[in-house]
Structures are given as structure tokens and as C-alpha cells.
């Protein structure tokens, strides 16, 4: 009476797939010397039940050459932190019990915010959930944006979600172009981090819109290195980068009318989030290339036959092609 308790219930099928996923991740990262640790305490009733299943299903997979261990949480966290200090990667197989601890605490210690981290949840039926943190700070960011046209929201988690979705989709349907889009986007995210082309905290400093532009610039750069189709896009963005940054900066320090908060006006929000006329013109030219437009950039980008998402049609992929 008066006690607080939580009843845990876990089905057999998710546990079996959880073990499979752990081995799959261990195999994918084997070359980099990654260690995989199941965080399970045999003295805790719920963990003891799951541990029986892990010991049952783990031998059904090929684990040869993999470094997989089952440890109590207090031992697992110590080893994980020691390896992190040495710059070594560790796969933590914890289920959902310690997920927030791992996806919030460690990213905040290392990167200052969980908004730069992506949580990937593969679903049993083959789909996936992609989650990034720091959503609780969004209202304050919107207030600042409305007050002075400055958005400090960090979108790195969303960028990574798009990249991972491209890679997983491409591998699932055998589309090398989609995989290439995802891998090059991951490279672009890495370069944005290395150069700290990220939103700051105060007006008249780089904000979310600057970060979006630099990500697009680097994405086009890495794609152009692997596919000449993207060279005109990268060259055009690169040549205009100073002007684009200046136009974004010029939009700051003014009140923004979004036409509402929860039900904002899309047109007004779109104009506020895309203040660079130069960038809008370039993006419009790229879209024109995908839909058979005749702009100078479109003509240059579609010279000859191009392959963007594995197709053989000219131009940049249209919305219909992306949907397919």
C-alpha cells in the first residue's frame, strides 16, 4: 500500500529481433574494433528473464570474430566511458530502459545538446523510427524567431535522419543512388560539425538557415565528387555562398509574422525561413531541371544522361521519382 511500482512486459518476438539487431550492428562495425555490450543485471528479475532469452538466441547467430559481452549496468557504463575516453566506439544493447540515459547524457556531455544525435529504431515489419532530442526547447526558439528573425534550432539530428533513411531505403530496394545520397549527406553533416557551421545563440550570428545552406553546399560538393551530374549545382552554390550568407544575415533583427503559432500561414513561414532570394533562385533552377525546365542551370545540369536515384532519365529527381 502506498508503494510505487512498474510492471514490465516484454514479448518474445521483439527480444529475438533485438538480439539479431545487436549482432547485425556488431558485424557492421567489426572492422573499426567496436565492442558490443548487453546491459543486463541477473539480480534484477526483469533483466534475468530477458537474459535467458539472450542466451537462447545469441548462439543462433554467427558471432565469430565479434566482441560481444553481457555485463551489469554499473560495469557496462564504466567500460563504455573508458572506451569513449580512448576514442573507441561501443554498442550499448540496453533495450528501452536506459535509452534516454544513453541518448541524452552522453551526447550532452560530448556535444552540448542531444539535438545533434539521431536515435534509430528499426521496426519489426521493416520500417524505422528516427528520433532526435531537444524538442522541449522548441517553444523558446520560436519566440526568439518571431521577435527578431533568428532561429537557433539545431537540425543536425534531422539531417542525419534523412541520411539514414536514404541509406536504409537504398539498401532495401537495391538503389545505389539513394545510398549515395545518404552517405554523402552523412559526410556533409561531419563537415558542418568540423567547421562549426552551426546555429549560435544570439541575433546577428549564424542561425538555422545558415546551417541549412552550408549543409546543402557540402552535400552537393560530396555528391559532385562521385557523380558529375551534381557539379553544376555545387559550383553555382559555391559561387554564390557569400551573397547568400549576407542575405540571410540581412533578414535578422526584425519581427516575423508567421500568421499564427500552431496553425501558422505556410506562405509567411516559407518566406521567413528562406530570406535569400539568390538561394531561392538557385533551388528553383534545380527543381526546373528535374521537371524539364529550361533555365540555364537546368540546361547545364541535364546535359547528357544523368543518374540521380538509380534512374536513367535526365535531370534531378522529381517528386514523383522520389516517391517511387
GROMACS .gro file of C-alpha atoms in nm:
model
  324
    1UNK     CA    1   0.000   0.000   0.000
    2UNK     CA    2   0.130   0.342  -0.096
    3UNK     CA    3   0.417   0.192  -0.292
    4UNK     CA    4   0.512   0.294  -0.646
    5UNK     CA    5   0.593   0.015  -0.885
    6UNK     CA    6   0.621  -0.052  -1.254
    7UNK     CA    7   0.519  -0.372  -1.428
    8UNK     CA    8   0.745  -0.462  -1.720
    9UNK     CA    9   0.613  -0.675  -2.003
   10UNK     CA   10   0.823  -0.781  -2.299
   11UNK     CA   11   0.723  -1.014  -2.582
   12UNK     CA   12   0.940  -1.292  -2.721
   13UNK     CA   13   0.946  -1.170  -3.083
   14UNK     CA   14   1.092  -0.823  -3.004
   15UNK     CA   15   1.361  -0.980  -2.785
   16UNK     CA   16   1.459  -1.219  -3.063
   17UNK     CA   17   1.478  -0.931  -3.312
   18UNK     CA   18   1.667  -0.718  -3.058
   19UNK     CA   19   1.939  -0.983  -3.035
   20UNK     CA   20   1.950  -1.010  -3.414
   21UNK     CA   21   1.991  -0.632  -3.443
   22UNK     CA   22   2.273  -0.630  -3.186
   23UNK     CA   23   2.467  -0.892  -3.382
   24UNK     CA   24   2.397  -0.709  -3.709
   25UNK     CA   25   2.531  -0.379  -3.570
   26UNK     CA   26   2.833  -0.558  -3.425
   27UNK     CA   27   2.907  -0.712  -3.765
   28UNK     CA   28   2.863  -0.379  -3.947
   29UNK     CA   29   3.118  -0.210  -3.720
   30UNK     CA   30   3.355  -0.504  -3.673
   31UNK     CA   31   3.629  -0.350  -3.885
   32UNK     CA   32   3.658  -0.047  -3.656
   33UNK     CA   33   3.709  -0.259  -3.343
   34UNK     CA   34   3.372  -0.183  -3.187
   35UNK     CA   35   3.272  -0.368  -2.870
   36UNK     CA   36   2.908  -0.470  -2.815
   37UNK     CA   37   2.772  -0.484  -2.459
   38UNK     CA   38   2.434  -0.613  -2.339
   39UNK     CA   39   2.339  -0.415  -2.026
   40UNK     CA   40   2.166  -0.682  -1.816
   41UNK     CA   41   2.169  -0.746  -1.441
   42UNK     CA   42   2.098  -1.112  -1.349
   43UNK     CA   43   1.997  -0.998  -0.999
   44UNK     CA   44   1.711  -0.791  -1.140
   45UNK     CA   45   1.404  -1.004  -1.212
   46UNK     CA   46   1.312  -0.841  -1.543
   47UNK     CA   47   1.670  -0.849  -1.669
   48UNK     CA   48   1.709  -1.212  -1.559
   49UNK     CA   49   1.411  -1.310  -1.775
   50UNK     CA   50   1.550  -1.126  -2.076
   51UNK     CA   51   1.895  -1.272  -2.012
   52UNK     CA   52   1.755  -1.622  -2.056
   53UNK     CA   53   1.623  -1.523  -2.397
   54UNK     CA   54   1.952  -1.358  -2.496
   55UNK     CA   55   2.145  -1.673  -2.403
   56UNK     CA   56   1.895  -1.873  -2.606
   57UNK     CA   57   1.900  -1.663  -2.923
   58UNK     CA   58   2.258  -1.535  -2.934
   59UNK     CA   59   2.403  -1.878  -3.028
   60UNK     CA   60   2.169  -1.895  -3.328
   61UNK     CA   61   2.369  -1.615  -3.496
   62UNK     CA   62   2.719  -1.612  -3.641
   63UNK     CA   63   2.919  -1.419  -3.381
   64UNK     CA   64   3.263  -1.537  -3.490
   65UNK     CA   65   3.518  -1.258  -3.458
   66UNK     CA   66   3.276  -1.027  -3.277
   67UNK     CA   67   3.346  -0.876  -2.936
   68UNK     CA   68   3.012  -0.926  -2.756
   69UNK     CA   69   2.974  -0.926  -2.377
   70UNK     CA   70   2.692  -0.928  -2.120
   71UNK     CA   71   2.755  -0.702  -1.819
   72UNK     CA   72   2.572  -0.543  -1.526
   73UNK     CA   73   2.489  -0.176  -1.597
   74UNK     CA   74   2.745  -0.044  -1.346
   75UNK     CA   75   3.021  -0.242  -1.519
   76UNK     CA   76   2.890  -0.170  -1.868
   77UNK     CA   77   2.884   0.207  -1.817
   78UNK     CA   78   3.237   0.212  -1.674
   79UNK     CA   79   3.380   0.016  -1.967
   80UNK     CA   80   3.182   0.226  -2.215
   81UNK     CA   81   3.315   0.552  -2.068
   82UNK     CA   82   3.671   0.420  -2.053
   83UNK     CA   83   3.648   0.326  -2.422
   84UNK     CA   84   3.492   0.663  -2.511
   85UNK     CA   85   3.781   0.838  -2.336
   86UNK     CA   86   4.017   0.643  -2.562
   87UNK     CA   87   3.813   0.736  -2.870
   88UNK     CA   88   3.672   0.386  -2.913
   89UNK     CA   89   3.314   0.310  -3.017
   90UNK     CA   90   3.089   0.087  -2.807
   91UNK     CA   91   2.746  -0.052  -2.897
   92UNK     CA   92   2.520  -0.044  -2.591
   93UNK     CA   93   2.246  -0.306  -2.613
   94UNK     CA   94   2.007  -0.186  -2.343
   95UNK     CA   95   1.657  -0.208  -2.484
   96UNK     CA   96   1.444   0.095  -2.395
   97UNK     CA   97   1.518   0.102  -2.019
   98UNK     CA   98   1.836   0.311  -2.044
   99UNK     CA   99   1.780   0.463  -2.387
  100UNK     CA  100   1.720   0.820  -2.263
  101UNK     CA  101   2.022   0.792  -2.036
  102UNK     CA  102   2.242   0.699  -2.329
  103UNK     CA  103   2.092   0.927  -2.595
  104UNK     CA  104   2.074   1.236  -2.371
  105UNK     CA  105   2.351   1.223  -2.109
  106UNK     CA  106   2.643   1.121  -2.328
  107UNK     CA  107   2.552   1.350  -2.623
  108UNK     CA  108   2.511   1.646  -2.388
  109UNK     CA  109   2.850   1.575  -2.229
  110UNK     CA  110   3.020   1.536  -2.567
  111UNK     CA  111   2.830   1.773  -2.797
  112UNK     CA  112   2.644   2.010  -2.564
  113UNK     CA  113   2.299   1.902  -2.684
  114UNK     CA  114   2.110   1.588  -2.782
  115UNK     CA  115   1.979   1.772  -3.090
  116UNK     CA  116   2.297   1.664  -3.271
  117UNK     CA  117   2.224   1.295  -3.212
  118UNK     CA  118   1.998   1.058  -3.403
  119UNK     CA  119   1.817   0.766  -3.241
  120UNK     CA  120   1.732   0.491  -3.493
  121UNK     CA  121   1.460   0.241  -3.405
  122UNK     CA  122   1.417  -0.040  -3.662
  123UNK     CA  123   1.063  -0.180  -3.662
  124UNK     CA  124   0.971  -0.548  -3.677
  125UNK     CA  125   0.777  -0.506  -4.001
  126UNK     CA  126   1.078  -0.347  -4.174
  127UNK     CA  127   1.022   0.025  -4.119
  128UNK     CA  128   1.213   0.260  -3.895
  129UNK     CA  129   1.167   0.546  -3.650
  130UNK     CA  130   1.421   0.830  -3.646
  131UNK     CA  131   1.421   1.050  -3.338
  132UNK     CA  132   1.630   1.347  -3.231
  133UNK     CA  133   1.631   1.527  -2.896
  134UNK     CA  134   1.593   1.881  -2.759
  135UNK     CA  135   1.227   1.920  -2.859
  136UNK     CA  136   1.149   2.077  -2.523
  137UNK     CA  137   1.343   2.390  -2.615
  138UNK     CA  138   1.149   2.448  -2.939
  139UNK     CA  139   0.892   2.699  -2.797
  140UNK     CA  140   1.170   2.934  -2.682
  141UNK     CA  141   1.334   2.913  -3.022
  142UNK     CA  142   1.007   3.004  -3.194
  143UNK     CA  143   0.959   3.302  -2.960
  144UNK     CA  144   1.306   3.429  -3.045
  145UNK     CA  145   1.244   3.376  -3.417
  146UNK     CA  146   0.917   3.573  -3.410
  147UNK     CA  147   1.079   3.853  -3.211
  148UNK     CA  148   1.395   3.905  -3.417
  149UNK     CA  149   1.403   3.664  -3.715
  150UNK     CA  150   1.671   3.449  -3.559
  151UNK     CA  151   1.630   3.070  -3.530
  152UNK     CA  152   1.886   2.892  -3.313
  153UNK     CA  153   1.730   2.547  -3.354
  154UNK     CA  154   1.993   2.287  -3.442
  155UNK     CA  155   1.879   2.049  -3.717
  156UNK     CA  156   2.172   1.806  -3.724
  157UNK     CA  157   1.953   1.525  -3.589
  158UNK     CA  158   1.703   1.576  -3.871
  159UNK     CA  159   1.982   1.583  -4.130
  160UNK     CA  160   2.109   1.250  -4.002
  161UNK     CA  161   1.757   1.106  -4.006
  162UNK     CA  162   1.724   1.192  -4.376
  163UNK     CA  163   2.068   1.046  -4.449
  164UNK     CA  164   1.998   0.722  -4.265
  165UNK     CA  165   1.657   0.689  -4.432
  166UNK     CA  166   1.819   0.725  -4.776
  167UNK     CA  167   2.082   0.461  -4.694
  168UNK     CA  168   1.836   0.209  -4.549
  169UNK     CA  169   1.584   0.259  -4.827
  170UNK     CA  170   1.853   0.226  -5.093
  171UNK     CA  171   1.989  -0.096  -4.945
  172UNK     CA  172   1.642  -0.241  -4.906
  173UNK     CA  173   1.535  -0.182  -5.268
  174UNK     CA  174   1.881  -0.213  -5.425
  175UNK     CA  175   1.909   0.154  -5.526
  176UNK     CA  176   2.274   0.263  -5.523
  177UNK     CA  177   2.180   0.624  -5.599
  178UNK     CA  178   1.975   0.653  -5.282
  179UNK     CA  179   2.260   0.501  -5.078
  180UNK     CA  180   2.499   0.754  -5.230
  181UNK     CA  181   2.267   1.042  -5.138
  182UNK     CA  182   2.260   0.922  -4.777
  183UNK     CA  183   2.634   0.860  -4.743
  184UNK     CA  184   2.722   1.197  -4.893
  185UNK     CA  185   2.475   1.366  -4.659
  186UNK     CA  186   2.647   1.200  -4.362
  187UNK     CA  187   2.979   1.339  -4.491
  188UNK     CA  188   2.821   1.684  -4.516
  189UNK     CA  189   2.700   1.660  -4.156
  190UNK     CA  190   3.053   1.570  -4.050
  191UNK     CA  191   3.200   1.872  -4.228
  192UNK     CA  192   2.940   2.106  -4.073
  193UNK     CA  193   3.044   1.975  -3.732
  194UNK     CA  194   3.416   2.007  -3.804
  195UNK     CA  195   3.378   2.367  -3.921
  196UNK     CA  196   3.118   2.452  -3.656
  197UNK     CA  197   2.883   2.592  -3.918
  198UNK     CA  198   2.602   2.564  -3.666
  199UNK     CA  199   2.346   2.799  -3.512
  200UNK     CA  200   2.477   3.022  -3.235
  201UNK     CA  201   2.258   3.171  -2.961
  202UNK     CA  202   2.212   3.541  -3.035
  203UNK     CA  203   2.073   3.755  -3.316
  204UNK     CA  204   2.318   3.869  -3.586
  205UNK     CA  205   2.508   3.541  -3.552
  206UNK     CA  206   2.473   3.237  -3.785
  207UNK     CA  207   2.139   3.063  -3.732
  208UNK     CA  208   1.949   2.757  -3.853
  209UNK     CA  209   1.912   2.896  -4.204
  210UNK     CA  210   2.287   2.942  -4.241
  211UNK     CA  211   2.343   2.584  -4.124
  212UNK     CA  212   2.086   2.457  -4.374
  213UNK     CA  213   2.265   2.635  -4.657
  214UNK     CA  214   2.612   2.511  -4.562
  215UNK     CA  215   2.480   2.157  -4.531
  216UNK     CA  216   2.330   2.180  -4.882
  217UNK     CA  217   2.659   2.323  -5.014
  218UNK     CA  218   2.869   2.042  -4.867
  219UNK     CA  219   2.615   1.777  -4.970
  220UNK     CA  220   2.636   1.898  -5.329
  221UNK     CA  221   3.017   1.903  -5.300
  222UNK     CA  222   3.045   1.540  -5.188
  223UNK     CA  223   2.788   1.428  -5.444
  224UNK     CA  224   2.977   1.610  -5.720
  225UNK     CA  225   3.294   1.421  -5.626
  226UNK     CA  226   3.114   1.094  -5.701
  227UNK     CA  227   2.872   1.200  -5.975
  228UNK     CA  228   2.946   1.479  -6.225
  229UNK     CA  229   2.574   1.546  -6.254
  230UNK     CA  230   2.596   1.744  -5.931
  231UNK     CA  231   2.896   1.959  -6.030
  232UNK     CA  232   2.690   2.248  -6.178
  233UNK     CA  233   2.476   2.257  -5.863
  234UNK     CA  234   2.779   2.267  -5.632
  235UNK     CA  235   2.963   2.524  -5.845
  236UNK     CA  236   2.659   2.752  -5.852
  237UNK     CA  237   2.602   2.730  -5.476
  238UNK     CA  238   2.972   2.777  -5.404
  239UNK     CA  239   3.000   3.084  -5.625
  240UNK     CA  240   2.700   3.247  -5.455
  241UNK     CA  241   2.775   3.149  -5.093
  242UNK     CA  242   2.893   3.492  -4.976
  243UNK     CA  243   2.587   3.664  -5.120
  244UNK     CA  244   2.353   3.402  -4.973
  245UNK     CA  245   2.502   3.438  -4.625
  246UNK     CA  246   2.475   3.817  -4.649
  247UNK     CA  247   2.107   3.797  -4.749
  248UNK     CA  248   2.029   3.564  -4.458
  249UNK     CA  249   2.210   3.798  -4.216
  250UNK     CA  250   2.019   4.098  -4.352
  251UNK     CA  251   1.688   3.937  -4.255
  252UNK     CA  252   1.777   3.924  -3.885
  253UNK     CA  253   1.680   4.177  -3.619
  254UNK     CA  254   1.322   4.220  -3.742
  255UNK     CA  255   0.989   4.089  -3.617
  256UNK     CA  256   0.845   3.795  -3.808
  257UNK     CA  257   0.476   3.743  -3.886
  258UNK     CA  258   0.408   3.369  -3.919
  259UNK     CA  259   0.033   3.416  -3.933
  260UNK     CA  260  -0.018   3.203  -3.622
  261UNK     CA  261   0.161   2.969  -3.381
  262UNK     CA  262   0.020   2.616  -3.401
  263UNK     CA  263  -0.167   2.693  -3.724
  264UNK     CA  264   0.076   2.926  -3.893
  265UNK     CA  265   0.050   3.052  -4.251
  266UNK     CA  266   0.271   2.832  -4.470
  267UNK     CA  267   0.346   3.107  -4.719
  268UNK     CA  268   0.460   3.350  -4.449
  269UNK     CA  269   0.666   3.085  -4.273
  270UNK     CA  270   0.825   2.979  -4.601
  271UNK     CA  271   0.928   3.337  -4.681
  272UNK     CA  272   1.070   3.384  -4.329
  273UNK     CA  273   1.271   3.061  -4.346
  274UNK     CA  274   1.402   3.134  -4.698
  275UNK     CA  275   1.510   3.502  -4.690
  276UNK     CA  276   1.782   3.466  -4.956
  277UNK     CA  277   1.647   3.548  -5.300
  278UNK     CA  278   1.970   3.415  -5.450
  279UNK     CA  279   1.931   3.075  -5.286
  280UNK     CA  280   1.564   3.055  -5.382
  281UNK     CA  281   1.653   3.124  -5.745
  282UNK     CA  282   1.918   2.851  -5.744
  283UNK     CA  283   1.686   2.598  -5.582
  284UNK     CA  284   1.414   2.691  -5.830
  285UNK     CA  285   1.656   2.622  -6.115
  286UNK     CA  286   1.738   2.280  -5.972
  287UNK     CA  287   1.369   2.195  -5.944
  288UNK     CA  288   1.327   2.312  -6.300
  289UNK     CA  289   1.596   2.067  -6.406
  290UNK     CA  290   1.403   1.782  -6.252
  291UNK     CA  291   1.075   1.874  -6.419
  292UNK     CA  292   1.213   1.954  -6.763
  293UNK     CA  293   1.266   2.328  -6.702
  294UNK     CA  294   1.477   2.535  -6.942
  295UNK     CA  295   1.675   2.759  -6.706
  296UNK     CA  296   2.050   2.798  -6.764
  297UNK     CA  297   2.134   2.582  -6.464
  298UNK     CA  298   1.879   2.320  -6.569
  299UNK     CA  299   2.027   2.304  -6.918
  300UNK     CA  300   2.376   2.268  -6.775
  301UNK     CA  301   2.278   2.010  -6.514
  302UNK     CA  302   2.087   1.793  -6.762
  303UNK     CA  303   2.347   1.790  -7.037
  304UNK     CA  304   2.361   1.428  -7.148
  305UNK     CA  305   2.209   1.149  -6.944
  306UNK     CA  306   2.217   1.160  -6.565
  307UNK     CA  307   2.153   0.910  -6.289
  308UNK     CA  308   2.045   1.051  -5.957
  309UNK     CA  309   1.845   0.784  -5.778
  310UNK     CA  310   1.949   0.498  -5.998
  311UNK     CA  311   1.728   0.602  -6.289
  312UNK     CA  312   1.844   0.685  -6.640
  313UNK     CA  313   1.629   0.993  -6.705
  314UNK     CA  314   1.784   1.337  -6.739
  315UNK     CA  315   1.779   1.599  -6.465
  316UNK     CA  316   1.741   1.598  -6.091
  317UNK     CA  317   1.489   1.356  -5.942
  318UNK     CA  318   1.133   1.487  -5.945
  319UNK     CA  319   0.891   1.450  -5.653
  320UNK     CA  320   0.723   1.162  -5.834
  321UNK     CA  321   1.055   0.981  -5.879
  322UNK     CA  322   1.143   1.030  -5.514
  323UNK     CA  323   0.805   0.890  -5.414
  324UNK     CA  324   0.864   0.583  -5.629
   0.00000   0.00000   0.00000
